[in-house]
Amino acid sequence: MAIPGYSYEFNHTHLLSIEDLSRLDIDHILDLAEEFAEATRAGKRPEAHLKNMTVINLFFENSTRTMSSFEIAAKRLGADVIAMPVAQSSVKKGETLIDTAMTLNAMAPDAIVIRHSASGGVKLLSRKVDCAVINAGDGTHQHPTQGLLDTLTIRRAKGRIEGLKVTICGDILHSRVARSTTMALHLLGAEVTLCGPATLMPSGADSWGAARALNDFDAAIKDADVVMMLRLQLERMNGAYLPSQREYFRNFGLTADRLKLAAPDATVMHPGPMNRGIEIESAIADGERSVITEQVEMGVAVREAVLKLLSGRRA
Amino acid sequence: MAIPGYSYEFNHTHLLSIEDLSRLDIDHILDLAEEFAEATRAGKRPEAHLKNMTVINLFFENSTRTMSSFEIAAKRLGADVIAMPVAQSSVKKGETLIDTAMTLNAMAPDAIVIRHSASGGVKLLSRKVDCAVINAGDGTHQHPTQGLLDTLTIRRAKGRIEGLKVTICGDILHSRVARSTTMALHLLGAEVTLCGPATLMPSGADSWGAARALNDFDAAIKDADVVMMLRLQLERMNGAYLPSQREYFRNFGLTADRLKLAAPDATVMHPGPMNRGIEIESAIADGERSVITEQVEMGVAVREAVLKLLSGRRA
Amino acid sequence: MAIPGYSYEFNHTHLLSIEDLSRLDIDHILDLAEEFAEATRAGKRPEAHLKNMTVINLFFENSTRTMSSFEIAAKRLGADVIAMPVAQSSVKKGETLIDTAMTLNAMAPDAIVIRHSASGGVKLLSRKVDCAVINAGDGTHQHPTQGLLDTLTIRRAKGRIEGLKVTICGDILHSRVARSTTMALHLLGAEVTLCGPATLMPSGADSWGAARALNDFDAAIKDADVVMMLRLQLERMNGAYLPSQREYFRNFGLTADRLKLAAPDATVMHPGPMNRGIEIESAIADGERSVITEQVEMGVAVREAVLKLLSGRRA
């Protein structure tokens, strides 16, 4: 989608939020990611763009899935990867986030991939280091590579993003996935409907670029080209948010019957890990419209693309 | 042991159980493993057969020892290794084993090494992936690389397997090691005697190929060429299985006196980690007949062999 | 500092204690480390001196910081690194330290980096293996790479060690850092003053080579060229050792006012992780005299040097 006569250059130091990206940036990342994905499918290793580089995976929250995806992506590009699940680290010893950042920076990595429980924690850290910082999820704020991999998966399934109707359903309030994916899809021209129980909807979701926010899943799913279900944190179940899993599934679970309300060729997505029988009926998760495992595949590819674009810029 | 005019080919996708292997398969794996072992002793690195390949170590049960052995083996062959001790993973978040398998598969690894607490869990998982799966222990069912490394260690100590008398003593009931090793040794022509307290003996051990199952260690060890002691899970001690550590040692511990009942040159083995003074007298564990550390050494070599034979077959 | 006509050779199998090193050894390590540090600053990878070698990081105590420093150092030199945080390992299963050592040795690593809670535990282990052993901290005994990195950081800041006045303040009693750094600095000709509350001072610190041991920080810091603050283990706070954090900070915290008592260009150090506001005022930690992050940087460089010097000597 490069404009003739317009010379595009990816010009970012970090990847902190979808908000920082232009439409051209996203197209560029997705195009590159798709090349990586096709290479992997063909059994080919990409060039070792990150040879002799060091990537630190700094995860303040457990996520085997996301951490492994980044680790595989970085190693495929030839990087050394230092895994730091910091549940049991200096952080417990009372060290501040800033001190952790400055300590790691002094070890001269080329990129740091960070997941942190505080919204804005990753941005704070990025200001203290000389290398690329990639946000792998900060609080309820952003998870930009998830937004990018969702967008790529949809683009591959539908051939475009522009003009698509996408419905995202679940715990929108606590979801950095919903926020990042909505922003990316909106920027590329999709019409996003957010849906969930009133207690789990944020107040300002229109600022993410969502067209609508509904509490009625039947209305929200109508004619959708893409239906993305969010993971329900089971700890929300026993509190003030929700009455019961059974009632949640009845109102907000994706079933075969409900899917009939969507467009006939609607694509089904879920960022994982799934609670089968709570957010989504098992048969639908495994059905032919599901691209849930392709999301995982595109996750590695998108991370390869982002790592390639951001590494090698150490100040 | 190749039969003249018979063209042998190793033709397996996974390594799930010793039961799946033929005698020729085992000879082939052991021959290759021995080459790797000799190369390491000579300070040489093997060819990077797994260069540009990714091996995932997916351990649902903690085992620093086995996990490290596979990690060292895979890295020696040039693979990237992703360690996944999953005590703290998505599994805790309620994801099913099948979903974990499909997620990992979507990341396109070349081999997955799995340890799981459920007998049959590894086989179930292998059906959902396109890459080689290696069983690193599933419940009380199988631990095939342990069976292979024990067999190789014995072959090196004795020069053969055929016709040897091998006594395995301890908690046979819960031991995937006993099962795998017995099957491998039986297939290669050894006569295996199983021995343990009545409460810790399985009912159908003759189906593993064992010649005898006894409760009297003095009778079981008589004239044995090889005596293999099993680790006693200490948590069995406080339950209905056993009266006390002291009584266990008196009846089923390997002492210098008891070893005199075996063949004069009997070889002593233990899969580790040892409870010194419970299963085995310390002086015997460290004595000249012990090949316990050589078992560890052959463990890495056997895993190199298996990884080489199975990798590069991704569907 | 090589003596003309004197042919120096680094001739150690392990790095267990600063006590084992000569002045020439330390100079040699620091010179090499400085080359590595400058290469990293220039964005260059060093030669892959550890290519095809395996380094095991065996940490019986958690330390993300030190473990990562060794991991980055070893990988920068091309080694395969096996991380073994053993909180959850065979050790828990009752295996002895010696058995762990013999098991790892049988896997044929080229170096083992060990942290252990028992003083002398690393030395014990080193006797049972055929490869290089590097002490990454044993009990309250030694942490030699810390002593070396502190010495290198000072040498870079001051251009020399000989004749410098260095004050180390805090929990001297429990500090392997204080011991190792004091020994290294003394050997190279510095005058070291140790300072801390009476309850946290060892009885025989003069045997480390310290010139003085004081309980009055104002007296101890007077005219110091270097002030090194030690981390206060917060668990000491609630016990018999110390009345309160507030009183500790008043008596032994490094403040701007107190720093005026030191030499005008005094250098400020801390091994990390810091308790800001307890051992050290935040503004001083981040101030222009602080070389705290450079200590981290030199930590990686010193570990590269030590790994290069010790590896490749497997018996």
CSV table of N, CA, C and O in Angstrom, one decimal, chain C residues 237-305:
chain,number,residue,atom,x,y,z
C,237,MET,N,16.2,-6.9,59.5
C,237,MET,CA,15.6,-5.7,60.2
C,237,MET,C,14.6,-6.1,61.4
C,237,MET,O,14.6,-5.4,62.3
C,238,ASN,N,14.0,-7.2,61.1
C,238,ASN,CA,12.9,-7.6,62.1
C,238,ASN,C,13.5,-8.4,63.2
C,238,ASN,O,12.8,-8.9,64.1
C,239,GLY,N,14.8,-8.7,63.2
C,239,GLY,CA,15.3,-9.6,64.2
C,239,GLY,C,16.1,-8.9,65.3
C,239,GLY,O,15.9,-7.7,65.6
C,240,ALA,N,17.1,-9.6,65.8
C,240,ALA,CA,17.9,-9.0,66.9
C,240,ALA,C,19.0,-8.1,66.4
C,240,ALA,O,19.6,-7.4,67.1
C,241,TYR,N,19.2,-8.0,65.0
C,241,TYR,CA,20.3,-7.3,64.5
C,241,TYR,C,20.2,-5.8,64.6
C,241,TYR,O,21.1,-5.0,64.9
C,242,LEU,N,19.0,-5.3,64.2
C,242,LEU,CA,18.8,-3.9,64.0
C,242,LEU,C,17.5,-3.4,64.6
C,242,LEU,O,16.5,-4.1,64.5
C,243,PRO,N,17.5,-2.2,65.1
C,243,PRO,CA,16.2,-1.7,65.7
C,243,PRO,C,15.2,-1.3,64.7
C,243,PRO,O,14.0,-1.7,64.7
C,244,SER,N,15.6,-0.5,63.6
C,244,SER,CA,14.6,-0.1,62.6
C,244,SER,C,15.3,0.4,61.4
C,244,SER,O,16.5,0.7,61.4
C,245,GLN,N,14.6,0.4,60.3
C,245,GLN,CA,15.1,0.9,59.0
C,245,GLN,C,15.5,2.4,59.2
C,245,GLN,O,16.5,2.8,58.6
C,246,ARG,N,14.7,3.1,59.9
C,246,ARG,CA,14.9,4.6,60.0
C,246,ARG,C,16.2,4.8,60.8
C,246,ARG,O,17.0,5.7,60.3
C,247,GLU,N,16.4,4.1,61.8
C,247,GLU,CA,17.6,4.3,62.6
C,247,GLU,C,18.8,3.9,61.8
C,247,GLU,O,19.9,4.5,61.8
C,248,TYR,N,18.7,2.8,61.1
C,248,TYR,CA,19.8,2.3,60.2
C,248,TYR,C,20.2,3.4,59.2
C,248,TYR,O,21.4,3.7,59.1
C,249,PHE,N,19.2,3.9,58.6
C,249,PHE,CA,19.5,5.0,57.6
C,249,PHE,C,20.2,6.2,58.2
C,249,PHE,O,21.1,6.7,57.7
C,250,ARG,N,19.7,6.5,59.4
C,250,ARG,CA,20.3,7.7,60.1
C,250,ARG,C,21.8,7.4,60.4
C,250,ARG,O,22.6,8.3,60.2
C,251,ASN,N,22.1,6.2,60.8
C,251,ASN,CA,23.4,5.9,61.2
C,251,ASN,C,24.4,5.5,60.1
C,251,ASN,O,25.5,5.7,60.1
C,252,PHE,N,23.8,4.7,59.2
C,252,PHE,CA,24.6,4.0,58.2
C,252,PHE,C,24.2,4.3,56.7
C,252,PHE,O,24.7,3.7,55.8
C,253,GLY,N,23.2,5.1,56.5
C,253,GLY,CA,22.8,5.4,55.2
C,253,GLY,C,23.7,6.5,54.5
C,253,GLY,O,24.2,7.3,55.2
C,254,LEU,N,23.9,6.3,53.2
C,254,LEU,CA,24.8,7.3,52.5
C,254,LEU,C,23.9,8.5,52.0
C,254,LEU,O,23.0,8.3,51.2
C,255,THR,N,24.1,9.6,52.6
C,255,THR,CA,23.4,10.8,52.3
C,255,THR,C,24.3,11.9,51.6
C,255,THR,O,25.5,11.7,51.7
C,256,ALA,N,23.7,12.9,51.0
C,256,ALA,CA,24.5,13.9,50.4
C,256,ALA,C,25.4,14.6,51.5
C,256,ALA,O,26.6,14.9,51.2
C,257,ASP,N,24.8,14.8,52.6
C,257,ASP,CA,25.6,15.5,53.7
C,257,ASP,C,26.8,14.6,54.1
C,257,ASP,O,27.9,15.1,54.3
C,258,ARG,N,26.5,13.4,54.3
C,258,ARG,CA,27.6,12.5,54.7
C,258,ARG,C,28.7,12.3,53.7
C,258,ARG,O,29.9,12.2,54.0
C,259,LEU,N,28.3,12.3,52.4
C,259,LEU,CA,29.2,12.2,51.3
C,259,LEU,C,30.2,13.3,51.3
C,259,LEU,O,31.4,13.2,50.8
C,260,LYS,N,29.8,14.5,51.9
C,260,LYS,CA,30.8,15.6,51.9
C,260,LYS,C,32.0,15.4,52.8
C,260,LYS,O,33.0,16.0,52.6
C,261,LEU,N,31.9,14.4,53.6
C,261,LEU,CA,33.0,14.0,54.5
C,261,LEU,C,34.1,13.3,53.7
C,261,LEU,O,35.2,13.2,54.1
C,262,ALA,N,33.7,12.6,52.6
C,262,ALA,CA,34.6,11.9,51.8
C,262,ALA,C,35.4,12.8,51.0
C,262,ALA,O,35.3,14.0,51.0
C,263,ALA,N,36.4,12.2,50.2
C,263,ALA,CA,37.2,13.1,49.3
C,263,ALA,C,36.2,13.8,48.3
C,263,ALA,O,35.2,13.3,48.0
C,264,PRO,N,36.7,14.9,47.8
C,264,PRO,CA,35.8,15.7,47.0
C,264,PRO,C,35.3,15.0,45.7
C,264,PRO,O,34.2,15.2,45.3
C,265,ASP,N,36.1,14.1,45.2
C,265,ASP,CA,35.7,13.4,44.0
C,265,ASP,C,35.4,11.9,44.3
C,265,ASP,O,35.6,11.0,43.4
C,266,ALA,N,34.9,11.6,45.5
C,266,ALA,CA,34.7,10.3,45.9
C,266,ALA,C,33.7,9.5,45.0
C,266,ALA,O,32.7,10.1,44.5
C,267,THR,N,34.0,8.3,44.7
C,267,THR,CA,33.2,7.4,43.8
C,267,THR,C,32.2,6.6,44.7
C,267,THR,O,32.6,6.1,45.7
C,268,VAL,N,31.0,6.5,44.3
C,268,VAL,CA,29.9,5.8,45.0
C,268,VAL,C,29.6,4.5,44.3
C,268,VAL,O,29.3,4.5,43.1
C,269,MET,N,29.5,3.4,45.1
C,269,MET,CA,29.2,2.1,44.6
C,269,MET,C,28.2,1.4,45.4
C,269,MET,O,28.0,1.6,46.6
C,270,HIS,N,27.6,0.4,44.8
C,270,HIS,CA,26.6,-0.5,45.4
C,270,HIS,C,26.5,-1.7,44.6
C,270,HIS,O,26.3,-1.6,43.4
C,271,PRO,N,26.6,-2.9,45.2
C,271,PRO,CA,26.5,-4.1,44.3
C,271,PRO,C,25.1,-4.5,43.8
C,271,PRO,O,25.0,-5.3,42.9
C,272,GLY,N,24.1,-3.8,44.4
C,272,GLY,CA,22.7,-4.1,43.9
C,272,GLY,C,22.2,-5.4,44.4
C,272,GLY,O,23.0,-6.2,44.8
C,273,PRO,N,20.9,-5.6,44.4
C,273,PRO,CA,19.9,-4.6,44.2
C,273,PRO,C,19.8,-3.7,45.4
C,273,PRO,O,20.0,-4.1,46.6
C,274,MET,N,19.5,-2.4,45.1
C,274,MET,CA,19.5,-1.4,46.2
C,274,MET,C,18.2,-1.3,46.9
C,274,MET,O,17.1,-1.5,46.3
C,275,ASN,N,18.3,-1.0,48.2
C,275,ASN,CA,17.1,-0.5,48.9
C,275,ASN,C,17.3,1.0,49.0
C,275,ASN,O,18.0,1.5,49.9
C,276,ARG,N,16.7,1.7,48.1
C,276,ARG,CA,16.8,3.2,48.2
C,276,ARG,C,16.1,3.7,49.4
C,276,ARG,O,15.1,3.3,49.8
C,277,GLY,N,16.8,4.7,50.1
C,277,GLY,CA,16.2,5.3,51.3
C,277,GLY,C,16.6,4.5,52.5
C,277,GLY,O,16.2,4.8,53.6
C,278,ILE,N,17.3,3.3,52.4
C,278,ILE,CA,17.7,2.5,53.5
C,278,ILE,C,19.2,2.6,53.6
C,278,ILE,O,19.8,3.0,54.6
C,279,GLU,N,19.9,2.1,52.6
C,279,GLU,CA,21.3,2.1,52.6
C,279,GLU,C,21.8,3.4,52.0
C,279,GLU,O,22.9,3.9,52.2
C,280,ILE,N,21.0,4.0,51.0
C,280,ILE,CA,21.6,5.0,50.2
C,280,ILE,C,20.4,6.0,49.8
C,280,ILE,O,19.3,5.5,49.5
C,281,GLU,N,20.7,7.2,49.8
C,281,GLU,CA,19.7,8.3,49.4
C,281,GLU,C,19.6,8.1,47.9
C,281,GLU,O,20.6,8.0,47.2
C,282,SER,N,18.4,8.3,47.4
C,282,SER,CA,18.1,8.1,46.0
C,282,SER,C,18.9,9.0,45.1
C,282,SER,O,19.5,8.6,44.1
C,283,ALA,N,19.0,10.2,45.5
C,283,ALA,CA,19.7,11.2,44.6
C,283,ALA,C,21.2,10.9,44.5
C,283,ALA,O,21.8,11.1,43.5
C,284,ILE,N,21.8,10.3,45.5
C,284,ILE,CA,23.2,9.9,45.5
C,284,ILE,C,23.4,8.7,44.6
C,284,ILE,O,24.3,8.6,43.8
C,285,ALA,N,22.4,7.7,44.7
C,285,ALA,CA,22.5,6.5,43.8
C,285,ALA,C,22.5,6.9,42.4
C,285,ALA,O,23.1,6.3,41.5
C,286,ASP,N,21.7,8.0,42.0
C,286,ASP,CA,21.6,8.4,40.6
C,286,ASP,C,22.5,9.5,40.3
C,286,ASP,O,22.5,10.0,39.2
C,287,GLY,N,23.3,10.0,41.2
C,287,GLY,CA,24.2,11.1,41.0
C,287,GLY,C,25.4,10.9,40.2
C,287,GLY,O,25.7,9.8,39.8
C,288,GLU,N,26.1,12.0,39.9
C,288,GLU,CA,27.2,11.9,39.0
C,288,GLU,C,28.4,11.1,39.5
C,288,GLU,O,29.3,10.7,38.7
C,289,ARG,N,28.5,11.0,40.8
C,289,ARG,CA,29.6,10.2,41.3
C,289,ARG,C,29.3,8.7,41.4
C,289,ARG,O,30.2,7.9,41.7
C,290,SER,N,28.1,8.3,41.1
C,290,SER,CA,27.7,6.9,41.2
C,290,SER,C,28.2,6.1,40.0
C,290,SER,O,28.0,6.6,38.8
C,291,VAL,N,28.8,5.0,40.2
C,291,VAL,CA,29.2,4.1,39.1
C,291,VAL,C,28.5,2.8,39.3
C,291,VAL,O,29.0,1.7,38.8
C,292,ILE,N,27.3,2.8,39.8
C,292,ILE,CA,26.5,1.6,40.2
C,292,ILE,C,26.2,0.8,38.9
C,292,ILE,O,26.3,-0.4,38.9
C,293,THR,N,25.7,1.5,37.9
C,293,THR,CA,25.4,0.7,36.6
C,293,THR,C,26.6,0.3,35.9
C,293,THR,O,26.6,-0.7,35.3
C,294,GLU,N,27.7,1.0,36.1
C,294,GLU,CA,29.0,0.6,35.5
C,294,GLU,C,29.5,-0.7,36.2
C,294,GLU,O,30.1,-1.6,35.5
C,295,GLN,N,29.2,-0.9,37.4
C,295,GLN,CA,29.5,-2.1,38.1
C,295,GLN,C,28.8,-3.3,37.4
C,295,GLN,O,29.4,-4.3,37.2
C,296,VAL,N,27.5,-3.1,37.0
C,296,VAL,CA,26.8,-4.2,36.3
C,296,VAL,C,27.5,-4.5,35.0
C,296,VAL,O,27.7,-5.6,34.6
C,297,GLU,N,27.8,-3.4,34.3
C,297,GLU,CA,28.5,-3.5,33.0
C,297,GLU,C,29.8,-4.3,33.1
C,297,GLU,O,30.1,-5.2,32.4
C,298,MET,N,30.6,-3.9,34.1
C,298,MET,CA,31.9,-4.6,34.3
C,298,MET,C,31.7,-6.0,34.8
C,298,MET,O,32.5,-6.9,34.6
C,299,GLY,N,30.5,-6.3,35.4
C,299,GLY,CA,30.2,-7.6,35.8
C,299,GLY,C,30.2,-8.6,34.7
C,299,GLY,O,30.8,-9.7,34.7
C,300,VAL,N,29.5,-8.2,33.6
C,300,VAL,CA,29.5,-9.0,32.4
C,300,VAL,C,30.9,-9.2,31.8
C,300,VAL,O,31.3,-10.3,31.5
C,301,ALA,N,31.6,-8.1,31.8
C,301,ALA,CA,33.0,-8.1,31.2
C,301,ALA,C,33.9,-9.1,32.0
C,301,ALA,O,34.7,-9.8,31.4
C,302,VAL,N,33.9,-8.9,33.3
C,302,VAL,CA,34.7,-9.8,34.2
C,302,VAL,C,34.4,-11.2,34.0
C,302,VAL,O,35.2,-12.1,33.9
C,303,ARG,N,33.1,-11.5,33.8
C,303,ARG,CA,32.6,-12.9,33.7
C,303,ARG,C,33.1,-13.5,32.3
C,303,ARG,O,33.4,-14.6,32.2
C,304,GLU,N,33.0,-12.6,31.3
C,304,GLU,CA,33.6,-13.0,30.0
C,304,GLU,C,35.0,-13.4,30.1
C,304,GLU,O,35.5,-14.5,29.7
C,305,ALA,N,35.8,-12.6,30.8
C,305,ALA,CA,37.2,-12.8,31.0
C,305,ALA,C,37.5,-14.1,31.8
C,305,ALA,O,38.3,-14.9,31.3
